[in-house]
């Protein structure tokens, strides 16, 4: 295999590893799409 | 000015900002993120000019590029923490000011040493600007659907900035002197500064504890060393003494940082964030996806310049379809996320990046035309466009609102580390293939041969690809 092929195959393998990780461990949804009491709490002060 | 009543009543909410002001403010914030990220890659096409005008050696060229990346990465967590504690708008404006000042200083640097120092100043400004800008986006848009779209737009500008940097640099260098690639930042930053003054509300975490100076020192040292080791590895070799020493030192310092943060009553980075998989897994996905994106950009740049003999500008223009697909798919990512969910959107993005890299890999040995690599290039752009907005939304959305600056900084650290690793690892693999080309290119520019021995091309052709057309 040429350097190009190996380099890109390494990149593809890393990204595929990411697919496996995400499918195994990432929640289906960002929970704040549903009402999130913690985020509704005004934790922010504002100033001009 | 938006929120001018805030001084009279601290209870004024950001959600009270009129809708049209929110979207106008988003344009300002995206413009700032774009110009900062353009500077990650715009310099690459100017390196040959710097050799001629400032007599920079290859080692000095490396520091011109690395000083920005190291200071940028090293200060990110500190920048995010300061924004949370003392005001996000305040540090956004300070960051823009520092970035503009650094740009002017860099443009008019009369020596390589000054250029390196001013690039570090630019990196410091970028480190204050990026976390603050994303956390302001997160503050401004409270509706989940709107917030996902806004963060999608912000994340798209990050990817676009990386891709259009070489093109913008090439276009400027075709007409103006080398300093123009830095001076062009000033009017854009000035417009963004003015827009931010008028449109962007300030916010901070009123419950923030005391500053964490030891955490700041340890994170700066640890991340700075880590980035240096990664960037240096392709040139010096992964097993070289200084790379191994810097890598081990960075791990030791980052370990001390984690230990300190775990015991501190007022940590700069709450380690509990990592227990939430929306934070830790999404950040890991960003590292792996940007690894592929920057790695692909790097390989394709080398292929177009050395195999097809194109100039840096011509090569940059041929990368444009990837940026275009990224720009189109990124706004669609939040919409897809609402239909198929966070997990599958991010997985689809990573799968497209992997598929694109695989396609280019399959044809690269026999490829003789640009058309051969276009499908892979488009797939990588599509994948990055799907991945970055949704993963960014997940990382930033998983932290409490008061810590959104730190959450945004963590997101930026993931992008920086992933990109640096992608270029370093893939650059190392490619070193043998392009070594002769690089040596020939540098020899033509009167550079010492020794530093080039065994040195692969580094991030985005920073080792002087020679224009052939």
PDB file of N, CA and C in Angstrom, chain B residues 346-397:
ATOM      1  N   UNK B 346     -24.759  12.009  14.898  1.00  0.00           N
ATOM      2  CA  UNK B 346     -23.305  12.026  15.097  1.00  0.00           C
ATOM      3  C   UNK B 346     -22.666  10.797  14.453  1.00  0.00           C
ATOM      4  N   UNK B 347     -23.316   9.648  14.609  1.00  0.00           N
ATOM      5  CA  UNK B 347     -22.770   8.418  14.005  1.00  0.00           C
ATOM      6  C   UNK B 347     -22.744   8.523  12.478  1.00  0.00           C
ATOM      7  N   UNK B 348     -23.806   9.098  11.898  1.00  0.00           N
ATOM      8  CA  UNK B 348     -23.836   9.272  10.431  1.00  0.00           C
ATOM      9  C   UNK B 348     -22.702  10.196   9.983  1.00  0.00           C
ATOM     10  N   UNK B 349     -22.481  11.259  10.752  1.00  0.00           N
ATOM     11  CA  UNK B 349     -21.409  12.185  10.415  1.00  0.00           C
ATOM     12  C   UNK B 349     -20.057  11.499  10.418  1.00  0.00           C
ATOM     13  N   UNK B 350     -19.791  10.736  11.471  1.00  0.00           N
ATOM     14  CA  UNK B 350     -18.512  10.027  11.552  1.00  0.00           C
ATOM     15  C   UNK B 350     -18.396   8.969  10.462  1.00  0.00           C
ATOM     16  N   UNK B 351     -19.505   8.293  10.180  1.00  0.00           N
ATOM     17  CA  UNK B 351     -19.473   7.263   9.134  1.00  0.00           C
ATOM     18  C   UNK B 351     -19.178   7.894   7.773  1.00  0.00           C
ATOM     19  N   UNK B 352     -19.742   9.076   7.523  1.00  0.00           N
ATOM     20  CA  UNK B 352     -19.474   9.745   6.244  1.00  0.00           C
ATOM     21  C   UNK B 352     -18.007  10.172   6.155  1.00  0.00           C
ATOM     22  N   UNK B 353     -17.453  10.661   7.266  1.00  0.00           N
ATOM     23  CA  UNK B 353     -16.024  11.013   7.275  1.00  0.00           C
ATOM     24  C   UNK B 353     -15.188   9.767   6.967  1.00  0.00           C
ATOM     25  N   UNK B 354     -15.535   8.647   7.642  1.00  0.00           N
ATOM     26  CA  UNK B 354     -14.795   7.402   7.411  1.00  0.00           C
ATOM     27  C   UNK B 354     -14.934   6.950   5.960  1.00  0.00           C
ATOM     28  N   UNK B 355     -16.163   7.020   5.434  1.00  0.00           N
ATOM     29  CA  UNK B 355     -16.389   6.597   4.051  1.00  0.00           C
ATOM     30  C   UNK B 355     -15.630   7.469   3.060  1.00  0.00           C
ATOM     31  N   UNK B 356     -15.604   8.761   3.311  1.00  0.00           N
ATOM     32  CA  UNK B 356     -14.875   9.668   2.431  1.00  0.00           C
ATOM     33  C   UNK B 356     -13.385   9.374   2.427  1.00  0.00           C
ATOM     34  N   UNK B 357     -12.841   9.164   3.611  1.00  0.00           N
ATOM     35  CA  UNK B 357     -11.411   8.843   3.705  1.00  0.00           C
ATOM     36  C   UNK B 357     -11.114   7.518   3.007  1.00  0.00           C
ATOM     37  N   UNK B 358     -12.025   6.567   3.174  1.00  0.00           N
ATOM     38  CA  UNK B 358     -11.820   5.252   2.566  1.00  0.00           C
ATOM     39  C   UNK B 358     -11.856   5.364   1.037  1.00  0.00           C
ATOM     40  N   UNK B 359     -12.781   6.168   0.517  1.00  0.00           N
ATOM     41  CA  UNK B 359     -12.876   6.316  -0.943  1.00  0.00           C
ATOM     42  C   UNK B 359     -11.603   6.935  -1.504  1.00  0.00           C
ATOM     43  N   UNK B 360     -11.130   7.995  -0.848  1.00  0.00           N
ATOM     44  CA  UNK B 360      -9.911   8.643  -1.335  1.00  0.00           C
ATOM     45  C   UNK B 360      -8.732   7.683  -1.214  1.00  0.00           C
ATOM     46  N   UNK B 361      -8.736   6.918  -0.112  1.00  0.00           N
ATOM     47  CA  UNK B 361      -7.667   5.935   0.083  1.00  0.00           C
ATOM     48  C   UNK B 361      -7.667   4.905  -1.047  1.00  0.00           C
ATOM     49  N   UNK B 362      -8.852   4.474  -1.441  1.00  0.00           N
ATOM     50  CA  UNK B 362      -8.959   3.415  -2.446  1.00  0.00           C
ATOM     51  C   UNK B 362      -8.479   3.872  -3.816  1.00  0.00           C
ATOM     52  N   UNK B 363      -8.647   5.164  -4.109  1.00  0.00           N
ATOM     53  CA  UNK B 363      -8.279   5.613  -5.457  1.00  0.00           C
ATOM     54  C   UNK B 363      -6.919   6.315  -5.503  1.00  0.00           C
ATOM     55  N   UNK B 364      -6.385   6.665  -4.314  1.00  0.00           N
ATOM     56  CA  UNK B 364      -5.243   7.581  -4.322  1.00  0.00           C
ATOM     57  C   UNK B 364      -4.004   6.997  -4.996  1.00  0.00           C
ATOM     58  N   UNK B 365      -3.852   5.668  -4.916  1.00  0.00           N
ATOM     59  CA  UNK B 365      -2.643   5.081  -5.487  1.00  0.00           C
ATOM     60  C   UNK B 365      -2.602   5.249  -7.008  1.00  0.00           C
ATOM     61  N   UNK B 366      -3.791   5.134  -7.622  1.00  0.00           N
ATOM     62  CA  UNK B 366      -3.821   5.207  -9.077  1.00  0.00           C
ATOM     63  C   UNK B 366      -4.396   6.521  -9.586  1.00  0.00           C
ATOM     64  N   UNK B 367      -4.822   7.378  -8.655  1.00  0.00           N
ATOM     65  CA  UNK B 367      -5.514   8.594  -9.075  1.00  0.00           C
ATOM     66  C   UNK B 367      -4.577   9.515  -9.847  1.00  0.00           C
ATOM     67  N   UNK B 368      -5.057   9.979 -10.951  1.00  0.00           N
ATOM     68  CA  UNK B 368      -4.265  10.942 -11.711  1.00  0.00           C
ATOM     69  C   UNK B 368      -5.029  12.234 -11.919  1.00  0.00           C
ATOM     70  N   UNK B 369      -6.282  12.254 -11.562  1.00  0.00           N
ATOM     71  CA  UNK B 369      -7.063  13.460 -11.768  1.00  0.00           C
ATOM     72  C   UNK B 369      -7.749  13.866 -10.476  1.00  0.00           C
ATOM     73  N   UNK B 370      -8.114  15.122 -10.447  1.00  0.00           N
ATOM     74  CA  UNK B 370      -8.836  15.681  -9.309  1.00  0.00           C
ATOM     75  C   UNK B 370     -10.191  15.004  -9.147  1.00  0.00           C
ATOM     76  N   UNK B 371     -10.828  14.689 -10.266  1.00  0.00           N
ATOM     77  CA  UNK B 371     -12.168  14.094 -10.225  1.00  0.00           C
ATOM     78  C   UNK B 371     -12.192  12.786  -9.449  1.00  0.00           C
ATOM     79  N   UNK B 372     -11.063  12.080  -9.417  1.00  0.00           N
ATOM     80  CA  UNK B 372     -11.024  10.800  -8.720  1.00  0.00           C
ATOM     81  C   UNK B 372     -11.284  10.951  -7.224  1.00  0.00           C
ATOM     82  N   UNK B 373     -10.870  12.070  -6.657  1.00  0.00           N
ATOM     83  CA  UNK B 373     -10.982  12.212  -5.207  1.00  0.00           C
ATOM     84  C   UNK B 373     -12.183  13.053  -4.794  1.00  0.00           C
ATOM     85  N   UNK B 374     -12.911  13.592  -5.775  1.00  0.00           N
ATOM     86  CA  UNK B 374     -14.042  14.465  -5.427  1.00  0.00           C
ATOM     87  C   UNK B 374     -15.103  13.766  -4.576  1.00  0.00           C
ATOM     88  N   UNK B 375     -15.510  12.519  -4.905  1.00  0.00           N
ATOM     89  CA  UNK B 375     -16.545  11.885  -4.074  1.00  0.00           C
ATOM     90  C   UNK B 375     -16.139  11.796  -2.599  1.00  0.00           C
ATOM     91  N   UNK B 376     -14.909  11.393  -2.356  1.00  0.00           N
ATOM     92  CA  UNK B 376     -14.453  11.295  -0.976  1.00  0.00           C
ATOM     93  C   UNK B 376     -14.394  12.644  -0.288  1.00  0.00           C
ATOM     94  N   UNK B 377     -13.955  13.620  -1.047  1.00  0.00           N
ATOM     95  CA  UNK B 377     -13.863  14.981  -0.510  1.00  0.00           C
ATOM     96  C   UNK B 377     -15.253  15.495  -0.093  1.00  0.00           C
ATOM     97  N   UNK B 378     -16.236  15.219  -0.926  1.00  0.00           N
ATOM     98  CA  UNK B 378     -17.597  15.653  -0.615  1.00  0.00           C
ATOM     99  C   UNK B 378     -18.150  14.895   0.594  1.00  0.00           C
ATOM    100  N   UNK B 379     -17.836  13.604   0.674  1.00  0.00           N
ATOM    101  CA  UNK B 379     -18.326  12.810   1.809  1.00  0.00           C
ATOM    102  C   UNK B 379     -17.737  13.309   3.127  1.00  0.00           C
ATOM    103  N   UNK B 380     -16.458  13.644   3.115  1.00  0.00           N
ATOM    104  CA  UNK B 380     -15.834  14.146   4.345  1.00  0.00           C
ATOM    105  C   UNK B 380     -16.479  15.475   4.750  1.00  0.00           C
ATOM    106  N   UNK B 381     -16.736  16.340   3.771  1.00  0.00           N
ATOM    107  CA  UNK B 381     -17.399  17.608   4.079  1.00  0.00           C
ATOM    108  C   UNK B 381     -18.789  17.385   4.646  1.00  0.00           C
ATOM    109  N   UNK B 382     -19.522  16.443   4.053  1.00  0.00           N
ATOM    110  CA  UNK B 382     -20.867  16.112   4.541  1.00  0.00           C
ATOM    111  C   UNK B 382     -20.793  15.594   5.979  1.00  0.00           C
ATOM    112  N   UNK B 383     -19.854  14.701   6.224  1.00  0.00           N
ATOM    113  CA  UNK B 383     -19.730  14.123   7.556  1.00  0.00           C
ATOM    114  C   UNK B 383     -19.395  15.167   8.606  1.00  0.00           C
ATOM    115  N   UNK B 384     -18.453  16.037   8.287  1.00  0.00           N
ATOM    116  CA  UNK B 384     -18.090  17.085   9.251  1.00  0.00           C
ATOM    117  C   UNK B 384     -19.270  18.018   9.483  1.00  0.00           C
ATOM    118  N   UNK B 385     -20.013  18.303   8.427  1.00  0.00           N
ATOM    119  CA  UNK B 385     -21.177  19.173   8.568  1.00  0.00           C
ATOM    120  C   UNK B 385     -22.256  18.571   9.443  1.00  0.00           C
ATOM    121  N   UNK B 386     -22.421  17.251   9.377  1.00  0.00           N
ATOM    122  CA  UNK B 386     -23.414  16.589  10.236  1.00  0.00           C
ATOM    123  C   UNK B 386     -22.909  16.456  11.668  1.00  0.00           C
ATOM    124  N   UNK B 387     -21.643  16.181  11.801  1.00  0.00           N
ATOM    125  CA  UNK B 387     -21.078  15.885  13.131  1.00  0.00           C
ATOM    126  C   UNK B 387     -20.941  17.125  14.007  1.00  0.00           C
ATOM    127  N   UNK B 388     -20.267  18.154  13.485  1.00  0.00           N
ATOM    128  CA  UNK B 388     -19.836  19.255  14.357  1.00  0.00           C
ATOM    129  C   UNK B 388     -20.992  19.995  15.046  1.00  0.00           C
ATOM    130  N   UNK B 389     -22.054  20.382  14.329  1.00  0.00           N
ATOM    131  CA  UNK B 389     -23.107  21.126  15.025  1.00  0.00           C
ATOM    132  C   UNK B 389     -23.791  20.317  16.128  1.00  0.00           C
ATOM    133  N   UNK B 390     -24.107  19.059  15.815  1.00  0.00           N
ATOM    134  CA  UNK B 390     -24.856  18.258  16.784  1.00  0.00           C
ATOM    135  C   UNK B 390     -23.983  17.879  17.981  1.00  0.00           C
ATOM    136  N   UNK B 391     -22.740  17.528  17.716  1.00  0.00           N
ATOM    137  CA  UNK B 391     -21.851  17.183  18.829  1.00  0.00           C
ATOM    138  C   UNK B 391     -21.561  18.409  19.686  1.00  0.00           C
ATOM    139  N   UNK B 392     -21.370  19.560  19.048  1.00  0.00           N
ATOM    140  CA  UNK B 392     -21.142  20.795  19.810  1.00  0.00           C
ATOM    141  C   UNK B 392     -22.348  21.121  20.681  1.00  0.00           C
ATOM    142  N   UNK B 393     -23.532  20.977  20.112  1.00  0.00           N
ATOM    143  CA  UNK B 393     -24.755  21.226  20.866  1.00  0.00           C
ATOM    144  C   UNK B 393     -24.853  20.295  22.073  1.00  0.00           C
ATOM    145  N   UNK B 394     -24.435  19.047  21.865  1.00  0.00           N
ATOM    146  CA  UNK B 394     -24.489  18.077  22.959  1.00  0.00           C
ATOM    147  C   UNK B 394     -23.509  18.439  24.074  1.00  0.00           C
ATOM    148  N   UNK B 395     -22.277  18.795  23.683  1.00  0.00           N
ATOM    149  CA  UNK B 395     -21.256  19.132  24.693  1.00  0.00           C
ATOM    150  C   UNK B 395     -21.688  20.370  25.489  1.00  0.00           C
ATOM    151  N   UNK B 396     -22.039  21.418  24.775  1.00  0.00           N
ATOM    152  CA  UNK B 396     -22.371  22.673  25.454  1.00  0.00           C
ATOM    153  C   UNK B 396     -23.689  22.544  26.214  1.00  0.00           C
ATOM    154  N   UNK B 397     -24.621  21.783  25.636  1.00  0.00           N
ATOM    155  CA  UNK B 397     -25.919  21.657  26.279  1.00  0.00           C
ATOM    156  C   UNK B 397     -25.919  20.773  27.508  1.00  0.00           C
TER     157      UNK B 397
END
